[in-house]
Coordinates of N, CA and C in Angstrom, one line a residue:
M203 N 82.4 157.0 48.2 CA 82.6 158.4 48.5 C 84.1 158.7 48.5
K204 N 84.4 159.8 47.8 CA 85.8 160.2 47.7 C 86.2 161.0 49.0
K205 N 87.3 160.6 49.6 CA 87.8 161.2 50.8 C 88.6 162.5 50.4
V206 N 88.2 163.6 51.1 CA 88.8 164.9 50.8 C 90.0 165.2 51.8
S207 N 91.2 165.6 51.2 CA 92.3 165.9 52.1 C 92.1 167.2 52.9
K208 N 92.8 167.3 53.9 CA 92.7 168.6 54.8 C 93.0 169.8 53.9
R209 N 94.0 169.7 53.1 CA 94.4 170.9 52.3 C 93.2 171.2 51.3
E210 N 92.6 170.2 50.7 CA 91.5 170.4 49.8 C 90.3 171.0 50.5
S211 N 90.0 170.5 51.7 CA 88.9 170.9 52.6 C 89.1 172.4 52.9
V212 N 90.3 172.8 53.3 CA 90.6 174.2 53.6 C 90.4 175.1 52.3
R213 N 90.9 174.6 51.2 CA 90.8 175.3 49.9 C 89.3 175.6 49.6
Q214 N 88.5 174.5 49.8 CA 87.0 174.7 49.5 C 86.4 175.7 50.5
A215 N 86.8 175.6 51.8 CA 86.3 176.6 52.8 C 86.6 178.0 52.4
V216 N 87.9 178.3 52.1 CA 88.3 179.7 51.8 C 87.6 180.1 50.5
E217 N 87.4 179.3 49.5 CA 86.7 179.6 48.3 C 85.3 180.0 48.6
H218 N 84.7 179.2 49.5 CA 83.3 179.5 49.9 C 83.2 180.9 50.6
I219 N 84.1 181.2 51.5 CA 84.2 182.5 52.1 C 84.3 183.6 51.1
L220 N 85.2 183.4 50.1 CA 85.3 184.4 49.0 C 84.0 184.5 48.2
D221 N 83.5 183.4 47.8 CA 82.2 183.4 47.1 C 81.1 184.2 47.8
N222 N 80.9 183.9 49.0 CA 79.9 184.6 49.8 C 80.1 186.1 49.9
Y223 N 81.4 186.5 50.1 CA 81.7 187.9 50.2 C 81.5 188.6 48.8
L224 N 81.9 188.0 47.8 CA 81.8 188.6 46.4 C 80.3 188.8 46.1
E225 N 79.5 187.7 46.4 CA 78.1 187.8 46.1 C 77.3 188.8 46.9
M226 N 77.6 188.8 48.2 CA 77.0 189.8 49.1 C 77.3 191.2 48.8
N227 N 78.4 191.5 48.2 CA 78.9 192.8 47.9 C 78.8 193.2 46.4
N228 N 78.2 192.3 45.7 CA 78.0 192.5 44.2 C 79.3 192.8 43.5
H229 N 80.3 192.0 43.9 CA 81.6 192.1 43.2 C 81.7 190.9 42.2
R230 N 82.5 191.1 41.2 CA 82.7 190.1 40.2 C 83.6 188.9 40.7
K231 N 83.2 187.7 40.3 CA 84.0 186.5 40.6 C 85.1 186.3 39.5
T232 N 86.2 187.0 39.6 CA 87.2 187.0 38.6 C 88.1 185.7 38.7
P233 N 88.5 185.2 37.6 CA 89.5 184.1 37.6 C 90.8 184.4 38.4
E234 N 91.2 185.7 38.3 CA 92.4 186.1 39.0 C 92.3 185.9 40.5
R235 N 91.2 186.3 41.1 CA 91.0 186.2 42.5 C 91.1 184.7 42.9
Y236 N 90.5 183.8 42.2 CA 90.5 182.4 42.6 C 91.8 181.8 42.3
A237 N 92.5 182.2 41.2 CA 93.9 181.6 41.0 C 94.8 182.1 42.1
I238 N 94.7 183.3 42.5 CA 95.6 183.8 43.6 C 95.3 183.1 44.9
L239 N 94.0 182.9 45.2 CA 93.7 182.2 46.4 C 94.2 180.8 46.4
K240 N 94.0 180.1 45.3 CA 94.5 178.7 45.1 C 96.0 178.7 45.3
A241 N 96.8 179.6 44.7 CA 98.2 179.6 44.8 C 98.7 179.9 46.2
I242 N 98.0 180.8 46.9 CA 98.4 181.1 48.3 C 98.2 179.9 49.2
Y243 N 97.1 179.2 49.0 CA 96.8 178.0 49.9 C 97.6 176.8 49.5
S244 N 98.3 176.9 48.4 CA 99.2 175.8 48.0 C 100.7 176.0 48.5
M245 N 100.9 177.2 49.0 CA 102.3 177.6 49.4 C 102.5 177.3 50.9
E246 N 103.7 176.9 51.2 CA 104.0 176.6 52.6 C 104.7 177.8 53.2
G247 N 104.2 178.2 54.4 CA 104.8 179.3 55.1 C 104.7 180.7 54.6
H248 N 105.6 181.5 54.8 CA 105.6 182.9 54.4 C 106.0 183.1 53.0
F249 N 105.5 184.2 52.3 CA 105.8 184.5 51.0 C 105.8 185.9 50.7
T250 N 106.5 186.4 49.7 CA 106.5 187.8 49.3 C 105.5 188.0 48.2
L251 N 105.2 189.2 47.8 CA 104.3 189.5 46.7 C 105.0 188.9 45.4
D252 N 106.3 189.1 45.3 CA 107.0 188.7 44.1 C 107.0 187.1 44.0
E253 N 107.2 186.4 45.2 CA 107.2 185.0 45.1 C 105.8 184.5 44.7
L254 N 104.8 185.1 45.2 CA 103.4 184.7 44.7 C 103.2 184.9 43.2
G255 N 103.8 186.1 42.7 CA 103.7 186.3 41.3 C 104.4 185.3 40.5
V256 N 105.6 184.9 40.9 CA 106.4 183.8 40.2 C 105.6 182.5 40.2
K257 N 105.0 182.2 41.4 CA 104.3 180.9 41.5 C 103.1 180.9 40.5
L258 N 102.4 182.0 40.4 CA 101.3 182.1 39.5 C 101.7 181.9 38.1
S259 N 102.8 182.6 37.7 CA 103.3 182.5 36.4 C 103.9 181.2 36.0
Q260 N 104.7 180.6 36.9 CA 105.4 179.4 36.6 C 104.5 178.1 36.8
D261 N 103.9 178.0 38.0 CA 103.2 176.8 38.3 C 101.8 176.8 37.8
Y262 N 101.2 177.9 37.7 CA 99.8 178.0 37.2 C 99.6 178.5 35.8
K263 N 100.7 179.0 35.2 CA 100.7 179.6 33.9 C 99.6 180.7 33.9
F264 N 99.5 181.5 34.9 CA 98.5 182.5 35.1 C 99.1 183.8 35.6
P265 N 99.9 184.5 34.8 CA 100.5 185.7 35.2 C 99.5 186.8 35.5
V266 N 99.7 187.6 36.6 CA 98.9 188.7 36.9 C 99.8 189.9 37.3
S267 N 99.2 191.1 37.2 CA 100.0 192.3 37.5 C 100.3 192.4 39.0
R268 N 101.3 193.2 39.3 CA 101.6 193.4 40.7 C 100.5 194.1 41.4
A269 N 99.8 195.1 40.7 CA 98.7 195.8 41.2 C 97.5 194.8 41.6
T270 N 97.3 193.9 40.7 CA 96.2 192.9 41.0 C 96.6 192.0 42.2
L271 N 97.8 191.6 42.3 CA 98.3 190.9 43.5 C 98.1 191.7 44.7
Y272 N 98.5 192.9 44.7 CA 98.4 193.8 45.9 C 97.0 194.0 46.3
N273 N 96.1 194.4 45.4 CA 94.7 194.6 45.7 C 94.0 193.4 46.1
T274 N 94.3 192.2 45.5 CA 93.7 191.0 45.9 C 94.1 190.5 47.3
L275 N 95.4 190.7 47.6 CA 95.9 190.4 49.0 C 95.2 191.3 50.0
N276 N 95.0 192.5 49.7 CA 94.3 193.4 50.6 C 92.9 192.9 50.9
L277 N 92.2 192.5 49.9 CA 90.9 191.9 50.0 C 90.9 190.6 50.9
F278 N 91.9 189.8 50.6 CA 92.0 188.5 51.4 C 92.4 188.8 52.9
M279 N 93.2 189.9 53.1 CA 93.5 190.3 54.5 C 92.2 190.8 55.2
E280 N 91.4 191.5 54.5 CA 90.1 192.0 55.0 C 89.2 190.8 55.4
L281 N 89.2 189.7 54.6 CA 88.4 188.5 54.9 C 89.1 187.6 55.8
R282 N 90.3 187.9 56.3 CA 91.1 187.1 57.3 C 91.5 185.8 56.7
L283 N 91.7 185.8 55.4 CA 92.2 184.6 54.7 C 93.7 184.6 54.6
V284 N 94.3 185.8 54.7 CA 95.7 186.0 54.6 C 96.1 187.0 55.7
I285 N 97.3 186.8 56.3 CA 97.9 187.8 57.2 C 99.2 188.3 56.7
R286 N 99.4 189.6 57.0 CA 100.6 190.3 56.5 C 101.5 190.4 57.7
H287 N 102.8 190.2 57.5 CA 103.9 190.3 58.5 C 104.9 191.3 58.0
R288 N 105.5 192.1 58.8 CA 106.6 193.0 58.5 C 107.8 192.5 59.3
F289 N 108.7 191.8 58.6 CA 109.8 191.2 59.3 C 111.1 192.0 58.8
Q290 N 111.8 192.6 59.7 CA 113.1 193.2 59.4 C 113.1 193.9 58.1
G291 N 112.2 194.8 57.8 CA 112.2 195.6 56.6 C 111.6 194.9 55.4
S292 N 111.1 193.7 55.5 CA 110.4 193.1 54.4 C 109.0 192.7 54.7
T293 N 108.2 192.7 53.8 CA 106.8 192.4 54.0 C 106.5 191.0 53.4
K294 N 106.0 190.1 54.3 CA 105.6 188.8 53.9 C 104.2 188.5 54.2
Y295 N 103.6 187.6 53.5 CA 102.2 187.2 53.7 C 102.2 185.7 54.1
E296 N 101.0 185.3 54.6 CA 100.8 183.9 55.0 C 99.3 183.6 55.0
A297 N 99.0 182.4 54.4 CA 97.6 181.9 54.5 C 97.3 181.7 56.0
C298 N 96.1 182.1 56.4 CA 95.9 182.0 57.9 C 94.5 181.4 58.3
Y299 N 93.8 180.8 57.3 CA 92.5 180.2 57.7 C 92.8 179.0 58.6
E300 N 92.1 179.0 59.7 CA 92.2 178.0 60.8 C 93.5 178.1 61.6
E301 N 94.3 179.1 61.3 CA 95.6 179.2 62.0 C 95.8 180.7 62.4
D302 N 94.9 181.2 63.2 CA 94.9 182.6 63.5 C 96.1 183.0 64.5
N303 N 96.5 182.0 65.3 CA 97.5 182.3 66.3 C 98.9 182.0 65.9
H304 N 99.7 183.0 65.9 CA 101.1 182.8 65.4 C 102.1 183.3 66.4
C305 N 103.1 182.5 66.5 CA 104.3 183.0 67.3 C 105.5 182.8 66.3
H306 N 106.3 183.9 66.3 CA 107.5 183.8 65.4 C 108.7 184.2 66.2
Q307 N 109.8 183.5 65.9 CA 111.1 183.9 66.4 C 111.8 184.6 65.2
I308 N 112.4 185.8 65.4 CA 113.0 186.6 64.3 C 114.4 186.9 64.8
C309 N 115.4 186.5 64.0 CA 116.8 186.8 64.2 C 117.1 188.2 63.8
T310 N 117.6 189.0 64.7 CA 117.8 190.4 64.3 C 119.2 190.6 63.6
V311 N 119.9 189.5 63.4 CA 121.2 189.5 62.7 C 121.0 189.1 61.2
C312 N 120.4 187.9 61.0 CA 120.3 187.4 59.7 C 118.9 187.5 59.1
G313 N 117.9 187.8 60.0 CA 116.5 188.0 59.5 C 115.7 186.7 59.4
K314 N 116.3 185.6 59.8 CA 115.6 184.3 59.7 C 114.3 184.3 60.6
V315 N 113.2 183.8 60.0 CA 112.0 183.8 60.8 C 111.6 182.3 61.0
T316 N 111.3 181.9 62.2 CA 110.9 180.6 62.5 C 109.6 180.6 63.2
E317 N 108.6 179.8 62.8 CA 107.3 179.8 63.5 C 107.5 178.8 64.7
L318 N 106.9 179.0 65.8 CA 107.0 178.1 66.9 C 105.6 177.9 67.5
K319 N 105.4 176.8 68.1 CA 104.2 176.4 68.8 C 104.4 176.8 70.2
A320 N 103.5 177.6 70.8 CA 103.6 178.0 72.2 C 102.2 177.8 72.9
P321 N 101.9 176.6 73.3 CA 100.6 176.4 73.9 C 100.4 177.2 75.2
V322 N 101.4 177.4 75.9 CA 101.3 178.2 77.1 C 100.8 179.7 76.8
I323 N 101.3 180.2 75.7 CA 100.9 181.6 75.3 C 99.5 181.5 74.8
T324 N 99.2 180.5 74.0 CA 97.8 180.4 73.5 C 96.8 180.3 74.6
E325 N 97.2 179.5 75.6 CA 96.3 179.3 76.8 C 96.1 180.7 77.5
A326 N 97.2 181.4 77.7 CA 97.2 182.7 78.4 C 96.3 183.7 77.6
V327 N 96.4 183.7 76.3 CA 95.6 184.6 75.5 C 94.2 184.2 75.5
N328 N 93.9 182.9 75.5 CA 92.5 182.5 75.5 C 91.8 182.8 76.8
E329 N 92.6 182.8 77.9 CA 92.1 183.1 79.3 C 91.9 184.6 79.5
L330 N 92.5 185.4 78.7 CA 92.4 186.9 78.9 C 90.9 187.3 78.8
S331 N 90.5 188.1 79.7 CA 89.2 188.7 79.7 C 89.3 190.1 79.3
L332 N 88.9 190.4 78.1 CA 88.9 191.8 77.6 C 87.5 192.4 77.6
K333 N 87.4 193.6 78.0 CA 86.1 194.3 78.1 C 85.8 194.9 76.7
R334 N 84.6 194.6 76.3 CA 84.1 195.2 75.1 C 85.0 194.9 73.8
F335 N 85.5 193.7 73.8 CA 86.4 193.3 72.7 C 86.4 191.8 72.5
R336 N 86.2 191.4 71.3 CA 86.2 190.0 70.9 C 87.5 189.6 70.3
K337 N 88.2 188.7 70.9 CA 89.5 188.2 70.4 C 89.2 187.3 69.2
D338 N 90.0 187.5 68.1 CA 89.9 186.6 67.0 C 91.2 185.8 66.8
G339 N 92.3 186.3 67.3 CA 93.5 185.7 67.1 C 94.6 186.6 67.6
Y340 N 95.9 186.1 67.5 CA 97.0 187.0 67.8 C 98.2 186.6 67.0
T341 N 99.2 187.5 67.0 CA 100.5 187.3 66.4 C 101.5 187.8 67.4
L342 N 102.5 187.0 67.7 CA 103.5 187.3 68.6 C 104.9 187.3 67.9
Y343 N 105.7 188.3 68.0 CA 107.0 188.3 67.5 C 108.0 188.3 68.6
I344 N 109.0 187.4 68.6 CA 110.0 187.3 69.6 C 111.3 187.6 68.8
Y345 N 112.0 188.7 69.2 CA 113.2 189.1 68.5 C 114.4 188.6 69.3
G346 N 115.5 188.2 68.6 CA 116.7 187.8 69.3 C 117.7 187.4 68.3
V347 N 118.7 186.6 68.7 CA 119.7 186.1 67.8 C 119.7 184.6 67.7
C348 N 119.6 184.0 66.5 CA 119.5 182.6 66.3 C 120.9 181.9 66.7
S349 N 120.8 180.6 66.8 CA 122.0 179.9 67.3 C 123.2 180.0 66.2
T350 N 122.8 180.0 64.9 CA 123.8 180.1 63.9 C 124.5 181.4 64.0
C351 N 123.8 182.5 64.1 CA 124.4 183.8 64.3 C 125.2 184.0 65.6
Q352 N 124.7 183.4 66.6 CA 125.4 183.4 67.9 C 126.8 182.7 67.8
A353 N 126.8 181.6 67.1 CA 128.1 180.9 66.9 C 129.0 181.7 66.0
A354 N 128.5 182.4 65.0 CA 129.3 183.2 64.1 C 129.9 184.4 64.9
I355 N 129.1 185.0 65.7 CA 129.5 186.1 66.6 C 130.6 185.7 67.5
T356 N 130.4 184.5 68.2 CA 131.4 184.0 69.1 C 132.7 183.7 68.4
K357 N 132.6 183.1 67.2 CA 133.8 182.8 66.4 C 134.5 184.1 66.1
Q358 N 133.8 185.1 65.6 CA 134.4 186.4 65.2 C 135.1 187.0 66.4
K359 N 134.4 187.0 67.6 CA 135.0 187.6 68.8 C 136.4 186.9 69.2
R360 N 136.4 185.6 69.0 CA 137.6 184.8 69.3 C 138.7 185.2 68.4
K361 N 138.4 185.5 67.1 CA 139.4 185.8 66.1 C 140.0 187.2 66.4
T362 N 139.2 188.1 66.8 CA 139.6 189.5 67.0 C 140.1 189.8 68.4
S363 N 139.9 189.0 69.3 CA 140.4 189.3 70.7 C 141.8 188.9 70.8
P364 N 142.6 189.7 71.5 CA 144.0 189.3 71.7 C 144.2 188.2 72.6
L365 N 145.1 187.3 72.4 CA 145.4 186.2 73.3 C 145.9 186.7 74.6
S366 N 145.4 186.1 75.6 CA 145.9 186.5 77.0 C 147.1 185.7 77.4

């Protein structure tokens, strides 16, 4: 028996979710939808619409229109297979099957986004008792200044301040 990798197992699971949705709603199973899904789940981290289009064209030799990408991503967000983030004026997407809980550090100077694990926050959210509401996941954005930008700001202050 062939052992299936975690990545392959996730890809099969998300394809199954898409199959079921398309069948139940009498939508066509287009090759574009499956190519886009496969590309998304092969990417690491956050990506833009343009980066996804480049990956499809270059790595999969499967160019699709920007409208197709946009409409397909909207469908995948509805199915909770993709999550959309708006970071400092840019829109990024991320595969989210089995990873509904997200914490991000966002530098307000350079815009760098870093994902972080925060088990204390996850535990606190899991323990929340909400009336008439089922929790499915959460996203947390923590804004601040990264260490690289802090160092640059400190260096700039030293240059511009008069010597005492």
